[in-house]
Amino acid sequence: MSTVHHQLECIGCHAHYLSTTISSWSCANCHDLLEVTYDFNDLRESVDVSAWKSRPPSVWKYEQLLPIDEASAKITLGEGGTTLHKTSRLAEVLGIKSLNVKNEGENPTGSFKDRGMTVGVSRAVEVGSRKVICASTGNTSASLAAYAAKAGLECVVIIPEGKIAFGKQVQAMVHGAQVIHVEGYFDDALREVLALARSTRGLYLLNSVNPYRIEGQKTLAYEIWDQLNGNIPEVVIVPVGNAGNISAIWKGFQDLNEIGLISNPPRMIGIQAQGSSPITQAFKAGQSEIIPVQHPETIATAIKIGSPASWKKALKAVKDSHGIMESVTDNEILEAQRLLARLEGVFVEPASASSIAGLKKLKNVGLVGPDERVTCVVTGHGLKDAEIVFRTFEKPTPVKPTELQRLLT
Ligand code: F0G
């Protein structure tokens, strides 16, 4: 390996680790999560922002701020560069002057996970792993299976039986992952996978507790900065499940702040589904720790999580940015999914629509103002969970071709 331009730091006790000496995701002293840190004194001088402008959008165009050695192979499927839609019809209905929607469903496997996986799987290759693993509510497994296939790695995905959308299962299968269904919830699957990865040499964990994945996902913030020519929004709203993504996006905005490209980072607003909302409950009760939800419930299976692994990072992101955690009902989620599809032509899966549902709710109670410039992140493509739409719509009754004229005139 040539220059090591990053370190790992514990978010609890702030112990530092060299990236060359630690392959874990948690602190050896206090077992809290690790995050990647850089020397911003160096980076402030060396980051070539003008090169960002001249290169096409992608996660890897920000590689000076990514923790993969320059000489290492990058395992890429063309992730990032997703559209930031100016959604004026939706904005009008919601009573917001300026609303953009960042459509992460446009990533190669149809979700934001690809931003993290391109960096995480590149890291797995860099450290010489041959086998990767994750627990998943669906999208992580679909993404990991694809990137592992590209890298020629063995891949195992553990999913909670009967609790993930069909399209996502199919993705993991087609890319050749070993798909294991376990009884119970995602939280049970993740607990076992963490223990297994800790005790098995050479098995590389790619859940969002992996700090390298977070680095890839933080590029979403850089892209928003790029796409809005530096005029970043005042509010960014993100669906929250295991709580990696909101932490990652906040980290991206903090980087921009450190480099001196922005001075007012946005308020981060996290939205959970009401039946699976331990972080929102802790936030609203003013508690500094979450109480896990034992039996999480929601039709938004991607965020059906009772004990989010990155809750501490997420709470900090929300508090440090003067943001909010809120929850929305399944009906509010489904209504938001339809609004976005019908007003803007963007089809997202239910979990993704929670950011739109959250905006509607917070606008109505005055916690987001009509004049605030808002960006909602929508996280995964609607076709991944087509069944939920089909189930909730009236089914068409076939008619004779000769009846068409009568029906349509
Ligand atoms: N939206 C979608 C579509 C997701 O798949 C997920 C998480 C989230 C939002 C929440 O992101 O966990 O970083 O807070 N899906 C994970 C999975 C848990 O296994 O695919 P988060």
JSON list of N, CA and C and ligand atoms in Angstrom, two decimals, residues 112-113 135-140 186 208 239-245 302-303 305 349 351-352 379-380, ligand 1:
[
{"chain": "A", "resi": 112, "resn": "PHE", "atom": "N", "xyz": [-29.42, 3.41, -3.04]},
{"chain": "A", "resi": 112, "resn": "PHE", "atom": "CA", "xyz": [-28.24, 4.16, -2.59]},
{"chain": "A", "resi": 112, "resn": "PHE", "atom": "C", "xyz": [-27.13, 3.26, -2.07]},
{"chain": "A", "resi": 113, "resn": "LYS", "atom": "N", "xyz": [-27.45, 2.00, -1.79]},
{"chain": "A", "resi": 113, "resn": "LYS", "atom": "CA", "xyz": [-26.45, 1.10, -1.21]},
{"chain": "A", "resi": 113, "resn": "LYS", "atom": "C", "xyz": [-25.22, 0.98, -2.11]},
{"chain": "A", "resi": 135, "resn": "ALA", "atom": "N", "xyz": [-26.17, -8.90, 6.59]},
{"chain": "A", "resi": 135, "resn": "ALA", "atom": "CA", "xyz": [-27.58, -9.16, 6.89]},
{"chain": "A", "resi": 135, "resn": "ALA", "atom": "C", "xyz": [-28.33, -8.05, 6.18]},
{"chain": "A", "resi": 136, "resn": "SER", "atom": "N", "xyz": [-29.58, -8.30, 5.79]},
{"chain": "A", "resi": 136, "resn": "SER", "atom": "CA", "xyz": [-30.23, -7.25, 5.00]},
{"chain": "A", "resi": 136, "resn": "SER", "atom": "C", "xyz": [-31.74, -7.33, 5.00]},
{"chain": "A", "resi": 137, "resn": "THR", "atom": "N", "xyz": [-32.36, -6.14, 4.88]},
{"chain": "A", "resi": 137, "resn": "THR", "atom": "CA", "xyz": [-33.79, -6.07, 4.60]},
{"chain": "A", "resi": 137, "resn": "THR", "atom": "C", "xyz": [-34.02, -6.09, 3.08]},
{"chain": "A", "resi": 138, "resn": "GLY", "atom": "N", "xyz": [-32.98, -6.30, 2.31]},
{"chain": "A", "resi": 138, "resn": "GLY", "atom": "CA", "xyz": [-33.14, -6.51, 0.87]},
{"chain": "A", "resi": 138, "resn": "GLY", "atom": "C", "xyz": [-32.16, -5.75, -0.01]},
{"chain": "A", "resi": 139, "resn": "ASN", "atom": "N", "xyz": [-32.12, -4.44, 0.12]},
{"chain": "A", "resi": 139, "resn": "ASN", "atom": "CA", "xyz": [-31.29, -3.67, -0.82]},
{"chain": "A", "resi": 139, "resn": "ASN", "atom": "C", "xyz": [-29.79, -3.88, -0.62]},
{"chain": "A", "resi": 140, "resn": "THR", "atom": "N", "xyz": [-29.37, -3.99, 0.62]},
{"chain": "A", "resi": 140, "resn": "THR", "atom": "CA", "xyz": [-27.94, -4.23, 0.88]},
{"chain": "A", "resi": 140, "resn": "THR", "atom": "C", "xyz": [-27.53, -5.56, 0.26]},
{"chain": "A", "resi": 186, "resn": "PHE", "atom": "N", "xyz": [-34.81, -8.53, 10.97]},
{"chain": "A", "resi": 186, "resn": "PHE", "atom": "CA", "xyz": [-33.49, -8.08, 10.51]},
{"chain": "A", "resi": 186, "resn": "PHE", "atom": "C", "xyz": [-32.53, -7.97, 11.69]},
{"chain": "A", "resi": 208, "resn": "SER", "atom": "N", "xyz": [-23.81, -1.51, 7.08]},
{"chain": "A", "resi": 208, "resn": "SER", "atom": "CA", "xyz": [-23.42, -0.09, 7.12]},
{"chain": "A", "resi": 208, "resn": "SER", "atom": "C", "xyz": [-22.65, 0.28, 8.40]},
{"chain": "A", "resi": 239, "resn": "PRO", "atom": "N", "xyz": [-34.92, 8.95, 4.66]},
{"chain": "A", "resi": 239, "resn": "PRO", "atom": "CA", "xyz": [-35.52, 7.80, 5.32]},
{"chain": "A", "resi": 239, "resn": "PRO", "atom": "C", "xyz": [-34.49, 7.11, 6.23]},
{"chain": "A", "resi": 240, "resn": "VAL", "atom": "N", "xyz": [-34.93, 6.64, 7.39]},
{"chain": "A", "resi": 240, "resn": "VAL", "atom": "CA", "xyz": [-33.98, 6.03, 8.33]},
{"chain": "A", "resi": 240, "resn": "VAL", "atom": "C", "xyz": [-34.42, 4.62, 8.73]},
{"chain": "A", "resi": 241, "resn": "GLY", "atom": "N", "xyz": [-33.46, 3.68, 8.61]},
{"chain": "A", "resi": 241, "resn": "GLY", "atom": "CA", "xyz": [-33.71, 2.31, 9.05]},
{"chain": "A", "resi": 241, "resn": "GLY", "atom": "C", "xyz": [-32.63, 1.91, 10.04]},
{"chain": "A", "resi": 242, "resn": "ASN", "atom": "N", "xyz": [-31.51, 1.37, 9.49]},
{"chain": "A", "resi": 242, "resn": "ASN", "atom": "CA", "xyz": [-30.39, 1.00, 10.36]},
{"chain": "A", "resi": 242, "resn": "ASN", "atom": "C", "xyz": [-29.53, 2.22, 10.70]},
{"chain": "A", "resi": 243, "resn": "ALA", "atom": "N", "xyz": [-29.85, 3.35, 10.08]},
{"chain": "A", "resi": 243, "resn": "ALA", "atom": "CA", "xyz": [-29.31, 4.67, 10.41]},
{"chain": "A", "resi": 243, "resn": "ALA", "atom": "C", "xyz": [-27.91, 4.96, 9.87]},
{"chain": "A", "resi": 244, "resn": "GLY", "atom": "N", "xyz": [-27.45, 4.17, 8.91]},
{"chain": "A", "resi": 244, "resn": "GLY", "atom": "CA", "xyz": [-26.15, 4.44, 8.30]},
{"chain": "A", "resi": 244, "resn": "GLY", "atom": "C", "xyz": [-26.20, 5.62, 7.35]},
{"chain": "A", "resi": 245, "resn": "ASN", "atom": "N", "xyz": [-27.28, 5.69, 6.55]},
{"chain": "A", "resi": 245, "resn": "ASN", "atom": "CA", "xyz": [-27.28, 6.66, 5.46]},
{"chain": "A", "resi": 245, "resn": "ASN", "atom": "C", "xyz": [-27.36, 8.10, 5.94]},
{"chain": "A", "resi": 302, "resn": "ALA", "atom": "N", "xyz": [-37.95, -2.27, 3.92]},
{"chain": "A", "resi": 302, "resn": "ALA", "atom": "CA", "xyz": [-36.53, -1.88, 3.92]},
{"chain": "A", "resi": 302, "resn": "ALA", "atom": "C", "xyz": [-36.12, -1.23, 5.24]},
{"chain": "A", "resi": 303, "resn": "ILE", "atom": "N", "xyz": [-37.07, -0.58, 5.90]},
{"chain": "A", "resi": 303, "resn": "ILE", "atom": "CA", "xyz": [-36.74, 0.13, 7.16]},
{"chain": "A", "resi": 303, "resn": "ILE", "atom": "C", "xyz": [-37.47, -0.48, 8.36]},
{"chain": "A", "resi": 305, "resn": "ILE", "atom": "N", "xyz": [-36.89, -2.04, 11.10]},
{"chain": "A", "resi": 305, "resn": "ILE", "atom": "CA", "xyz": [-35.72, -2.30, 11.94]},
{"chain": "A", "resi": 305, "resn": "ILE", "atom": "C", "xyz": [-35.99, -1.76, 13.34]},
{"chain": "A", "resi": 349, "resn": "GLU", "atom": "N", "xyz": [-39.72, 2.91, -3.91]},
{"chain": "A", "resi": 349, "resn": "GLU", "atom": "CA", "xyz": [-40.31, 1.91, -3.01]},
{"chain": "A", "resi": 349, "resn": "GLU", "atom": "C", "xyz": [-40.81, 2.60, -1.73]},
{"chain": "A", "resi": 351, "resn": "ALA", "atom": "N", "xyz": [-40.24, 2.56, 1.55]},
{"chain": "A", "resi": 351, "resn": "ALA", "atom": "CA", "xyz": [-39.29, 3.16, 2.50]},
{"chain": "A", "resi": 351, "resn": "ALA", "atom": "C", "xyz": [-38.79, 4.51, 2.00]},
{"chain": "A", "resi": 352, "resn": "SER", "atom": "N", "xyz": [-38.55, 4.59, 0.70]},
{"chain": "A", "resi": 352, "resn": "SER", "atom": "CA", "xyz": [-38.03, 5.81, 0.09]},
{"chain": "A", "resi": 352, "resn": "SER", "atom": "C", "xyz": [-39.00, 6.96, 0.21]},
{"chain": "A", "resi": 379, "resn": "THR", "atom": "N", "xyz": [-34.68, 6.64, -1.73]},
{"chain": "A", "resi": 379, "resn": "THR", "atom": "CA", "xyz": [-33.53, 5.74, -1.58]},
{"chain": "A", "resi": 379, "resn": "THR", "atom": "C", "xyz": [-33.52, 4.51, -2.48]},
{"chain": "A", "resi": 380, "resn": "GLY", "atom": "N", "xyz": [-34.70, 4.08, -2.96]},
{"chain": "A", "resi": 380, "resn": "GLY", "atom": "CA", "xyz": [-34.70, 2.85, -3.76]},
{"chain": "A", "resi": 380, "resn": "GLY", "atom": "C", "xyz": [-35.81, 2.83, -4.80]},
{"chain": "B", "resi": 1, "resn": "F0G", "atom": "N1", "xyz": [-34.35, 3.16, 2.18]},
{"chain": "B", "resi": 1, "resn": "F0G", "atom": "C1", "xyz": [-34.14, 1.98, 1.63]},
{"chain": "B", "resi": 1, "resn": "F0G", "atom": "C2", "xyz": [-34.74, 1.71, 0.30]},
{"chain": "B", "resi": 1, "resn": "F0G", "atom": "C3", "xyz": [-33.35, 1.01, 2.30]},
{"chain": "B", "resi": 1, "resn": "F0G", "atom": "O1", "xyz": [-33.12, -0.17, 1.72]},
{"chain": "B", "resi": 1, "resn": "F0G", "atom": "C4", "xyz": [-32.81, 1.32, 3.56]},
{"chain": "B", "resi": 1, "resn": "F0G", "atom": "C5", "xyz": [-32.02, 0.35, 4.30]},
{"chain": "B", "resi": 1, "resn": "F0G", "atom": "C6", "xyz": [-33.06, 2.59, 4.09]},
{"chain": "B", "resi": 1, "resn": "F0G", "atom": "C7", "xyz": [-33.83, 3.50, 3.38]},
{"chain": "B", "resi": 1, "resn": "F0G", "atom": "C8", "xyz": [-32.53, 3.02, 5.39]},
{"chain": "B", "resi": 1, "resn": "F0G", "atom": "O2", "xyz": [-31.16, 3.28, 5.32]},
{"chain": "B", "resi": 1, "resn": "F0G", "atom": "O3", "xyz": [-30.42, 1.67, 7.05]},
{"chain": "B", "resi": 1, "resn": "F0G", "atom": "O4", "xyz": [-28.90, 3.46, 6.22]},
{"chain": "B", "resi": 1, "resn": "F0G", "atom": "O5", "xyz": [-30.87, 4.03, 7.63]},
{"chain": "B", "resi": 1, "resn": "F0G", "atom": "N2", "xyz": [-31.87, -0.85, 3.97]},
{"chain": "B", "resi": 1, "resn": "F0G", "atom": "C9", "xyz": [-30.95, -1.79, 4.63]},
{"chain": "B", "resi": 1, "resn": "F0G", "atom": "C10", "xyz": [-30.85, -3.09, 3.84]},
{"chain": "B", "resi": 1, "resn": "F0G", "atom": "C11", "xyz": [-31.13, -1.94, 6.06]},
{"chain": "B", "resi": 1, "resn": "F0G", "atom": "O6", "xyz": [-30.51, -4.12, 4.42]},
{"chain": "B", "resi": 1, "resn": "F0G", "atom": "O7", "xyz": [-31.04, -3.04, 2.64]},
{"chain": "B", "resi": 1, "resn": "F0G", "atom": "P1", "xyz": [-30.27, 3.11, 6.63]}
]
